[in-house]
JSON list of C-alpha atoms in Angstrom, two decimals:
[
{"chain": "A", "resi": 1, "resn": "UNK", "atom": "CA", "xyz": [-10.44, 6.39, 11.16]},
{"chain": "A", "resi": 2, "resn": "UNK", "atom": "CA", "xyz": [-12.71, 3.67, 12.41]},
{"chain": "A", "resi": 3, "resn": "UNK", "atom": "CA", "xyz": [-11.84, 0.31, 13.90]},
{"chain": "A", "resi": 4, "resn": "UNK", "atom": "CA", "xyz": [-13.42, -1.28, 10.83]},
{"chain": "A", "resi": 5, "resn": "UNK", "atom": "CA", "xyz": [-10.73, 0.26, 8.65]},
{"chain": "A", "resi": 6, "resn": "UNK", "atom": "CA", "xyz": [-7.77, -0.82, 10.71]},
{"chain": "A", "resi": 7, "resn": "UNK", "atom": "CA", "xyz": [-9.10, -4.11, 11.99]},
{"chain": "A", "resi": 8, "resn": "UNK", "atom": "CA", "xyz": [-11.03, -5.78, 9.16]},
{"chain": "A", "resi": 9, "resn": "UNK", "atom": "CA", "xyz": [-9.64, -5.15, 5.76]},
{"chain": "A", "resi": 10, "resn": "UNK", "atom": "CA", "xyz": [-6.82, -6.71, 3.96]},
{"chain": "A", "resi": 11, "resn": "UNK", "atom": "CA", "xyz": [-3.07, -6.92, 3.99]},
{"chain": "A", "resi": 12, "resn": "UNK", "atom": "CA", "xyz": [-0.82, -4.75, 1.84]},
{"chain": "A", "resi": 13, "resn": "UNK", "atom": "CA", "xyz": [2.96, -5.01, 2.20]},
{"chain": "A", "resi": 14, "resn": "UNK", "atom": "CA", "xyz": [5.71, -2.98, 0.54]},
{"chain": "A", "resi": 15, "resn": "UNK", "atom": "CA", "xyz": [9.41, -3.81, 0.59]},
{"chain": "A", "resi": 16, "resn": "UNK", "atom": "CA", "xyz": [12.13, -1.71, -0.99]},
{"chain": "A", "resi": 17, "resn": "UNK", "atom": "CA", "xyz": [15.57, -3.29, -1.13]},
{"chain": "A", "resi": 18, "resn": "UNK", "atom": "CA", "xyz": [18.66, -2.48, -3.17]},
{"chain": "A", "resi": 19, "resn": "UNK", "atom": "CA", "xyz": [16.74, -0.28, -5.61]},
{"chain": "A", "resi": 20, "resn": "UNK", "atom": "CA", "xyz": [13.89, -2.74, -6.21]},
{"chain": "A", "resi": 21, "resn": "UNK", "atom": "CA", "xyz": [10.42, -2.15, -4.76]},
{"chain": "A", "resi": 22, "resn": "UNK", "atom": "CA", "xyz": [7.62, -4.71, -4.52]},
{"chain": "A", "resi": 23, "resn": "UNK", "atom": "CA", "xyz": [4.08, -4.29, -3.21]},
{"chain": "A", "resi": 24, "resn": "UNK", "atom": "CA", "xyz": [1.86, -7.28, -2.53]},
{"chain": "A", "resi": 25, "resn": "UNK", "atom": "CA", "xyz": [-1.72, -7.61, -1.40]},
{"chain": "A", "resi": 26, "resn": "UNK", "atom": "CA", "xyz": [-3.93, -10.54, -0.50]},
{"chain": "A", "resi": 27, "resn": "UNK", "atom": "CA", "xyz": [-7.21, -11.18, -2.31]},
{"chain": "A", "resi": 28, "resn": "UNK", "atom": "CA", "xyz": [-9.66, -11.65, 0.53]},
{"chain": "A", "resi": 29, "resn": "UNK", "atom": "CA", "xyz": [-12.72, -9.43, 0.83]},
{"chain": "A", "resi": 30, "resn": "UNK", "atom": "CA", "xyz": [-14.50, -9.94, 4.16]},
{"chain": "A", "resi": 31, "resn": "UNK", "atom": "CA", "xyz": [-17.88, -8.73, 5.30]},
{"chain": "A", "resi": 32, "resn": "UNK", "atom": "CA", "xyz": [-18.06, -9.37, 9.02]},
{"chain": "A", "resi": 33, "resn": "UNK", "atom": "CA", "xyz": [-17.11, -13.01, 9.51]},
{"chain": "A", "resi": 34, "resn": "UNK", "atom": "CA", "xyz": [-17.90, -14.01, 5.91]},
{"chain": "A", "resi": 35, "resn": "UNK", "atom": "CA", "xyz": [-15.43, -14.21, 3.03]},
{"chain": "A", "resi": 36, "resn": "UNK", "atom": "CA", "xyz": [-17.20, -12.52, 0.13]},
{"chain": "A", "resi": 37, "resn": "UNK", "atom": "CA", "xyz": [-14.42, -12.91, -2.43]},
{"chain": "A", "resi": 38, "resn": "UNK", "atom": "CA", "xyz": [-11.03, -14.56, -2.37]},
{"chain": "A", "resi": 39, "resn": "UNK", "atom": "CA", "xyz": [-9.22, -13.10, -5.38]},
{"chain": "A", "resi": 40, "resn": "UNK", "atom": "CA", "xyz": [-9.74, -9.33, -5.35]},
{"chain": "A", "resi": 41, "resn": "UNK", "atom": "CA", "xyz": [-6.98, -7.23, -6.90]},
{"chain": "A", "resi": 42, "resn": "UNK", "atom": "CA", "xyz": [-5.93, -4.57, -4.35]},
{"chain": "A", "resi": 43, "resn": "UNK", "atom": "CA", "xyz": [-2.54, -3.78, -5.85]},
{"chain": "A", "resi": 44, "resn": "UNK", "atom": "CA", "xyz": [-2.26, -2.13, -9.25]},
{"chain": "A", "resi": 45, "resn": "UNK", "atom": "CA", "xyz": [-0.17, 0.11, -11.42]},
{"chain": "A", "resi": 46, "resn": "UNK", "atom": "CA", "xyz": [-1.20, 3.72, -11.95]},
{"chain": "A", "resi": 47, "resn": "UNK", "atom": "CA", "xyz": [0.35, 6.81, -13.60]},
{"chain": "A", "resi": 48, "resn": "UNK", "atom": "CA", "xyz": [1.04, 5.00, -16.88]},
{"chain": "A", "resi": 49, "resn": "UNK", "atom": "CA", "xyz": [2.65, 2.12, -14.97]},
{"chain": "A", "resi": 50, "resn": "UNK", "atom": "CA", "xyz": [5.27, 4.24, -13.17]},
{"chain": "A", "resi": 51, "resn": "UNK", "atom": "CA", "xyz": [3.62, 3.98, -9.74]},
{"chain": "A", "resi": 52, "resn": "UNK", "atom": "CA", "xyz": [2.40, 0.94, -7.81]},
{"chain": "A", "resi": 53, "resn": "UNK", "atom": "CA", "xyz": [-0.49, 1.43, -5.39]},
{"chain": "A", "resi": 54, "resn": "UNK", "atom": "CA", "xyz": [-2.08, -0.93, -2.87]},
{"chain": "A", "resi": 55, "resn": "UNK", "atom": "CA", "xyz": [-5.14, -0.14, -0.80]},
{"chain": "A", "resi": 56, "resn": "UNK", "atom": "CA", "xyz": [-6.83, -1.34, 2.36]},
{"chain": "A", "resi": 57, "resn": "UNK", "atom": "CA", "xyz": [-10.25, -0.37, 3.63]},
{"chain": "A", "resi": 58, "resn": "UNK", "atom": "CA", "xyz": [-13.57, 0.21, 1.92]},
{"chain": "A", "resi": 59, "resn": "UNK", "atom": "CA", "xyz": [-13.15, -0.66, -1.76]},
{"chain": "A", "resi": 60, "resn": "UNK", "atom": "CA", "xyz": [-15.30, 2.13, -3.21]},
{"chain": "A", "resi": 61, "resn": "UNK", "atom": "CA", "xyz": [-13.51, 4.63, -0.98]},
{"chain": "A", "resi": 62, "resn": "UNK", "atom": "CA", "xyz": [-10.12, 3.35, -2.06]},
{"chain": "A", "resi": 63, "resn": "UNK", "atom": "CA", "xyz": [-11.04, 3.57, -5.74]},
{"chain": "A", "resi": 64, "resn": "UNK", "atom": "CA", "xyz": [-12.19, 7.16, -5.24]},
{"chain": "A", "resi": 65, "resn": "UNK", "atom": "CA", "xyz": [-8.85, 7.99, -3.63]},
{"chain": "A", "resi": 66, "resn": "UNK", "atom": "CA", "xyz": [-6.89, 6.17, -6.34]},
{"chain": "A", "resi": 67, "resn": "UNK", "atom": "CA", "xyz": [-8.70, 8.21, -9.01]},
{"chain": "A", "resi": 68, "resn": "UNK", "atom": "CA", "xyz": [-7.86, 11.41, -7.11]},
{"chain": "A", "resi": 69, "resn": "UNK", "atom": "CA", "xyz": [-4.24, 10.31, -6.77]},
{"chain": "A", "resi": 70, "resn": "UNK", "atom": "CA", "xyz": [-4.00, 9.60, -10.50]},
{"chain": "A", "resi": 71, "resn": "UNK", "atom": "CA", "xyz": [-5.34, 13.10, -11.20]},
{"chain": "A", "resi": 72, "resn": "UNK", "atom": "CA", "xyz": [-2.70, 14.55, -8.87]},
{"chain": "A", "resi": 73, "resn": "UNK", "atom": "CA", "xyz": [0.01, 12.53, -10.63]},
{"chain": "A", "resi": 74, "resn": "UNK", "atom": "CA", "xyz": [-1.17, 13.93, -13.98]},
{"chain": "A", "resi": 75, "resn": "UNK", "atom": "CA", "xyz": [-0.87, 17.39, -12.45]},
{"chain": "A", "resi": 76, "resn": "UNK", "atom": "CA", "xyz": [2.57, 16.63, -10.95]},
{"chain": "A", "resi": 77, "resn": "UNK", "atom": "CA", "xyz": [4.16, 13.94, -13.13]},
{"chain": "A", "resi": 78, "resn": "UNK", "atom": "CA", "xyz": [7.28, 12.35, -11.59]},
{"chain": "A", "resi": 79, "resn": "UNK", "atom": "CA", "xyz": [6.57, 14.10, -8.26]},
{"chain": "A", "resi": 80, "resn": "UNK", "atom": "CA", "xyz": [5.03, 11.33, -6.18]},
{"chain": "A", "resi": 81, "resn": "UNK", "atom": "CA", "xyz": [5.62, 13.07, -2.85]},
{"chain": "A", "resi": 82, "resn": "UNK", "atom": "CA", "xyz": [3.98, 16.30, -3.99]},
{"chain": "A", "resi": 83, "resn": "UNK", "atom": "CA", "xyz": [0.99, 14.46, -5.47]},
{"chain": "A", "resi": 84, "resn": "UNK", "atom": "CA", "xyz": [0.52, 12.45, -2.25]},
{"chain": "A", "resi": 85, "resn": "UNK", "atom": "CA", "xyz": [0.80, 15.49, 0.02]},
{"chain": "A", "resi": 86, "resn": "UNK", "atom": "CA", "xyz": [-1.76, 17.29, -2.16]},
{"chain": "A", "resi": 87, "resn": "UNK", "atom": "CA", "xyz": [-4.09, 14.28, -1.98]},
{"chain": "A", "resi": 88, "resn": "UNK", "atom": "CA", "xyz": [-3.69, 14.03, 1.81]},
{"chain": "A", "resi": 89, "resn": "UNK", "atom": "CA", "xyz": [-4.44, 17.74, 2.17]},
{"chain": "A", "resi": 90, "resn": "UNK", "atom": "CA", "xyz": [-7.62, 17.36, 0.07]},
{"chain": "A", "resi": 91, "resn": "UNK", "atom": "CA", "xyz": [-8.57, 14.19, 1.95]},
{"chain": "A", "resi": 92, "resn": "UNK", "atom": "CA", "xyz": [-8.22, 15.98, 5.27]},
{"chain": "A", "resi": 93, "resn": "UNK", "atom": "CA", "xyz": [-10.05, 19.19, 4.31]},
{"chain": "A", "resi": 94, "resn": "UNK", "atom": "CA", "xyz": [-12.72, 18.15, 1.79]},
{"chain": "A", "resi": 95, "resn": "UNK", "atom": "CA", "xyz": [-16.04, 17.35, 3.49]},
{"chain": "A", "resi": 96, "resn": "UNK", "atom": "CA", "xyz": [-16.79, 14.43, 1.13]},
{"chain": "A", "resi": 97, "resn": "UNK", "atom": "CA", "xyz": [-13.31, 12.93, 1.10]},
{"chain": "A", "resi": 98, "resn": "UNK", "atom": "CA", "xyz": [-12.98, 13.18, 4.89]},
{"chain": "A", "resi": 99, "resn": "UNK", "atom": "CA", "xyz": [-15.56, 10.40, 5.25]},
{"chain": "A", "resi": 100, "resn": "UNK", "atom": "CA", "xyz": [-13.65, 7.92, 3.10]},
{"chain": "A", "resi": 101, "resn": "UNK", "atom": "CA", "xyz": [-12.24, 4.94, 4.99]},
{"chain": "A", "resi": 102, "resn": "UNK", "atom": "CA", "xyz": [-9.16, 3.60, 3.29]},
{"chain": "A", "resi": 103, "resn": "UNK", "atom": "CA", "xyz": [-5.36, 3.71, 3.38]},
{"chain": "A", "resi": 104, "resn": "UNK", "atom": "CA", "xyz": [-2.98, 3.55, 0.45]},
{"chain": "A", "resi": 105, "resn": "UNK", "atom": "CA", "xyz": [0.65, 2.53, -0.01]},
{"chain": "A", "resi": 106, "resn": "UNK", "atom": "CA", "xyz": [2.26, 3.94, -3.15]},
{"chain": "A", "resi": 107, "resn": "UNK", "atom": "CA", "xyz": [5.72, 3.54, -4.60]},
{"chain": "A", "resi": 108, "resn": "UNK", "atom": "CA", "xyz": [7.67, 4.66, -7.61]},
{"chain": "A", "resi": 109, "resn": "UNK", "atom": "CA", "xyz": [11.29, 4.00, -8.55]},
{"chain": "A", "resi": 110, "resn": "UNK", "atom": "CA", "xyz": [12.56, 6.26, -5.76]},
{"chain": "A", "resi": 111, "resn": "UNK", "atom": "CA", "xyz": [9.94, 6.70, -3.03]},
{"chain": "A", "resi": 112, "resn": "UNK", "atom": "CA", "xyz": [7.51, 4.63, -0.95]},
{"chain": "A", "resi": 113, "resn": "UNK", "atom": "CA", "xyz": [4.70, 6.37, 0.95]},
{"chain": "A", "resi": 114, "resn": "UNK", "atom": "CA", "xyz": [1.70, 5.48, 3.09]},
{"chain": "A", "resi": 115, "resn": "UNK", "atom": "CA", "xyz": [-1.25, 7.90, 2.84]},
{"chain": "A", "resi": 116, "resn": "UNK", "atom": "CA", "xyz": [-3.96, 8.02, 5.51]},
{"chain": "A", "resi": 117, "resn": "UNK", "atom": "CA", "xyz": [-7.22, 9.90, 5.88]},
{"chain": "A", "resi": 118, "resn": "UNK", "atom": "CA", "xyz": [-5.98, 11.85, 8.87]},
{"chain": "A", "resi": 119, "resn": "UNK", "atom": "CA", "xyz": [-3.51, 13.74, 6.71]},
{"chain": "A", "resi": 120, "resn": "UNK", "atom": "CA", "xyz": [-0.43, 11.56, 7.12]},
{"chain": "A", "resi": 121, "resn": "UNK", "atom": "CA", "xyz": [2.01, 10.95, 4.28]},
{"chain": "A", "resi": 122, "resn": "UNK", "atom": "CA", "xyz": [4.56, 8.60, 5.81]},
{"chain": "A", "resi": 123, "resn": "UNK", "atom": "CA", "xyz": [7.82, 7.23, 4.48]},
{"chain": "A", "resi": 124, "resn": "UNK", "atom": "CA", "xyz": [8.86, 3.88, 5.94]},
{"chain": "A", "resi": 125, "resn": "UNK", "atom": "CA", "xyz": [11.70, 3.76, 8.43]},
{"chain": "A", "resi": 126, "resn": "UNK", "atom": "CA", "xyz": [14.92, 3.61, 6.48]},
{"chain": "A", "resi": 127, "resn": "UNK", "atom": "CA", "xyz": [16.75, 0.32, 6.65]},
{"chain": "A", "resi": 128, "resn": "UNK", "atom": "CA", "xyz": [20.10, -0.36, 5.05]},
{"chain": "A", "resi": 129, "resn": "UNK", "atom": "CA", "xyz": [19.28, -0.44, 1.35]},
{"chain": "A", "resi": 130, "resn": "UNK", "atom": "CA", "xyz": [15.53, 0.24, 1.63]},
{"chain": "A", "resi": 131, "resn": "UNK", "atom": "CA", "xyz": [12.51, -0.06, 3.90]},
{"chain": "A", "resi": 132, "resn": "UNK", "atom": "CA", "xyz": [9.36, -2.01, 4.83]},
{"chain": "A", "resi": 133, "resn": "UNK", "atom": "CA", "xyz": [5.80, -0.81, 5.40]},
{"chain": "A", "resi": 134, "resn": "UNK", "atom": "CA", "xyz": [2.38, -2.47, 5.65]},
{"chain": "A", "resi": 135, "resn": "UNK", "atom": "CA", "xyz": [-1.30, -1.62, 6.15]},
{"chain": "A", "resi": 136, "resn": "UNK", "atom": "CA", "xyz": [-4.53, -3.47, 6.77]},
{"chain": "A", "resi": 137, "resn": "UNK", "atom": "CA", "xyz": [-5.72, -6.10, 9.21]},
{"chain": "A", "resi": 138, "resn": "UNK", "atom": "CA", "xyz": [-2.78, -8.39, 8.59]},
{"chain": "A", "resi": 139, "resn": "UNK", "atom": "CA", "xyz": [-0.33, -5.53, 8.15]},
{"chain": "A", "resi": 140, "resn": "UNK", "atom": "CA", "xyz": [1.43, -6.03, 11.48]},
{"chain": "A", "resi": 141, "resn": "UNK", "atom": "CA", "xyz": [1.91, -9.75, 10.78]},
{"chain": "A", "resi": 142, "resn": "UNK", "atom": "CA", "xyz": [3.28, -9.12, 7.29]},
{"chain": "A", "resi": 143, "resn": "UNK", "atom": "CA", "xyz": [5.43, -6.23, 8.50]},
{"chain": "A", "resi": 144, "resn": "UNK", "atom": "CA", "xyz": [6.98, -8.31, 11.30]},
{"chain": "A", "resi": 145, "resn": "UNK", "atom": "CA", "xyz": [7.73, -11.22, 8.99]},
{"chain": "A", "resi": 146, "resn": "UNK", "atom": "CA", "xyz": [9.15, -8.93, 6.29]},
{"chain": "A", "resi": 147, "resn": "UNK", "atom": "CA", "xyz": [11.34, -7.11, 8.78]},
{"chain": "A", "resi": 148, "resn": "UNK", "atom": "CA", "xyz": [12.78, -10.40, 10.07]},
{"chain": "A", "resi": 149, "resn": "UNK", "atom": "CA", "xyz": [13.40, -11.63, 6.52]},
{"chain": "A", "resi": 150, "resn": "UNK", "atom": "CA", "xyz": [14.93, -8.28, 5.55]},
{"chain": "A", "resi": 151, "resn": "UNK", "atom": "CA", "xyz": [17.37, -8.29, 8.44]},
{"chain": "A", "resi": 152, "resn": "UNK", "atom": "CA", "xyz": [18.25, -11.99, 8.42]},
{"chain": "A", "resi": 153, "resn": "UNK", "atom": "CA", "xyz": [18.30, -13.08, 4.77]},
{"chain": "A", "resi": 154, "resn": "UNK", "atom": "CA", "xyz": [19.61, -11.95, 1.41]},
{"chain": "A", "resi": 155, "resn": "UNK", "atom": "CA", "xyz": [16.18, -12.27, -0.24]},
{"chain": "A", "resi": 156, "resn": "UNK", "atom": "CA", "xyz": [15.23, -9.57, -2.73]},
{"chain": "A", "resi": 157, "resn": "UNK", "atom": "CA", "xyz": [12.16, -7.36, -2.28]},
{"chain": "A", "resi": 158, "resn": "UNK", "atom": "CA", "xyz": [9.82, -9.62, -4.26]},
{"chain": "A", "resi": 159, "resn": "UNK", "atom": "CA", "xyz": [10.89, -12.74, -2.36]},
{"chain": "A", "resi": 160, "resn": "UNK", "atom": "CA", "xyz": [10.42, -11.02, 0.99]},
{"chain": "A", "resi": 161, "resn": "UNK", "atom": "CA", "xyz": [6.92, -9.83, 0.05]},
{"chain": "A", "resi": 162, "resn": "UNK", "atom": "CA", "xyz": [5.91, -13.32, -1.12]},
{"chain": "A", "resi": 163, "resn": "UNK", "atom": "CA", "xyz": [7.20, -15.06, 2.01]},
{"chain": "A", "resi": 164, "resn": "UNK", "atom": "CA", "xyz": [5.95, -12.46, 4.50]},
{"chain": "A", "resi": 165, "resn": "UNK", "atom": "CA", "xyz": [2.48, -12.41, 2.91]},
{"chain": "A", "resi": 166, "resn": "UNK", "atom": "CA", "xyz": [2.35, -16.21, 3.11]},
{"chain": "A", "resi": 167, "resn": "UNK", "atom": "CA", "xyz": [3.16, -15.97, 6.82]},
{"chain": "A", "resi": 168, "resn": "UNK", "atom": "CA", "xyz": [0.48, -13.29, 7.36]},
{"chain": "A", "resi": 169, "resn": "UNK", "atom": "CA", "xyz": [-2.08, -15.48, 5.57]},
{"chain": "A", "resi": 170, "resn": "UNK", "atom": "CA", "xyz": [-1.40, -18.27, 8.07]},
{"chain": "A", "resi": 171, "resn": "UNK", "atom": "CA", "xyz": [-2.06, -16.12, 11.15]},
{"chain": "A", "resi": 172, "resn": "UNK", "atom": "CA", "xyz": [-4.57, -13.41, 10.13]},
{"chain": "A", "resi": 173, "resn": "UNK", "atom": "CA", "xyz": [-8.14, -14.56, 9.48]},
{"chain": "A", "resi": 174, "resn": "UNK", "atom": "CA", "xyz": [-8.74, -11.51, 7.24]},
{"chain": "A", "resi": 175, "resn": "UNK", "atom": "CA", "xyz": [-5.79, -12.37, 4.98]},
{"chain": "A", "resi": 176, "resn": "UNK", "atom": "CA", "xyz": [-5.59, -15.15, 2.41]},
{"chain": "A", "resi": 177, "resn": "UNK", "atom": "CA", "xyz": [-2.85, -16.57, 0.20]},
{"chain": "A", "resi": 178, "resn": "UNK", "atom": "CA", "xyz": [-4.21, -15.21, -3.10]},
{"chain": "A", "resi": 179, "resn": "UNK", "atom": "CA", "xyz": [-1.37, -12.75, -3.75]},
{"chain": "A", "resi": 180, "resn": "UNK", "atom": "CA", "xyz": [-1.25, -9.90, -6.23]},
{"chain": "A", "resi": 181, "resn": "UNK", "atom": "CA", "xyz": [2.27, -8.55, -6.52]},
{"chain": "A", "resi": 182, "resn": "UNK", "atom": "CA", "xyz": [3.69, -5.70, -8.57]},
{"chain": "A", "resi": 183, "resn": "UNK", "atom": "CA", "xyz": [7.30, -4.59, -8.62]},
{"chain": "A", "resi": 184, "resn": "UNK", "atom": "CA", "xyz": [9.58, -1.96, -10.03]},
{"chain": "A", "resi": 185, "resn": "UNK", "atom": "CA", "xyz": [13.05, -3.34, -10.71]},
{"chain": "A", "resi": 186, "resn": "UNK", "atom": "CA", "xyz": [16.23, -1.63, -9.59]},
{"chain": "A", "resi": 187, "resn": "UNK", "atom": "CA", "xyz": [17.51, 1.17, -11.81]},
{"chain": "A", "resi": 188, "resn": "UNK", "atom": "CA", "xyz": [20.48, 0.32, -13.97]},
{"chain": "A", "resi": 189, "resn": "UNK", "atom": "CA", "xyz": [23.66, 0.57, -11.97]},
{"chain": "A", "resi": 190, "resn": "UNK", "atom": "CA", "xyz": [21.86, 0.38, -8.57]}
]
């Protein structure tokens, strides 16, 4: 992975708490030190709305990977982990895919995963009742804020994502406050 991928992209944050999962992403697209667009949509629903995905990195590369992930989810419906591991394996071994510079966070009702081009499929560290993960240039800012909110408030997943992304937008020059947020509510009885 290049420094461009990890240092100049976007901010995607996922919080899972008490059965609810929310993923938020900012809207800024930067080229060098210029803001090219302020309201890009980097978080979307895939797999007939059952999976939320957010991407950081080169947009065309991320869309290619999202299409591949959707194909894997058609092949393995309701098996997010298996689809992601298969995608990561292809990403790592396929000569064309290996050159793609992006990272993806995906979540369904049960699982949250981060997929990287070096073959990683990572689950967030388990916290009481859920977990937090983030990618992109402002990912560390959003992650830190979300972790503090998670541990010190009773906010739900959506509220934590909104507040932590607002904090990241104030400190990361590659992150803005144009938020796209998708969530999957807690299962009945959770």
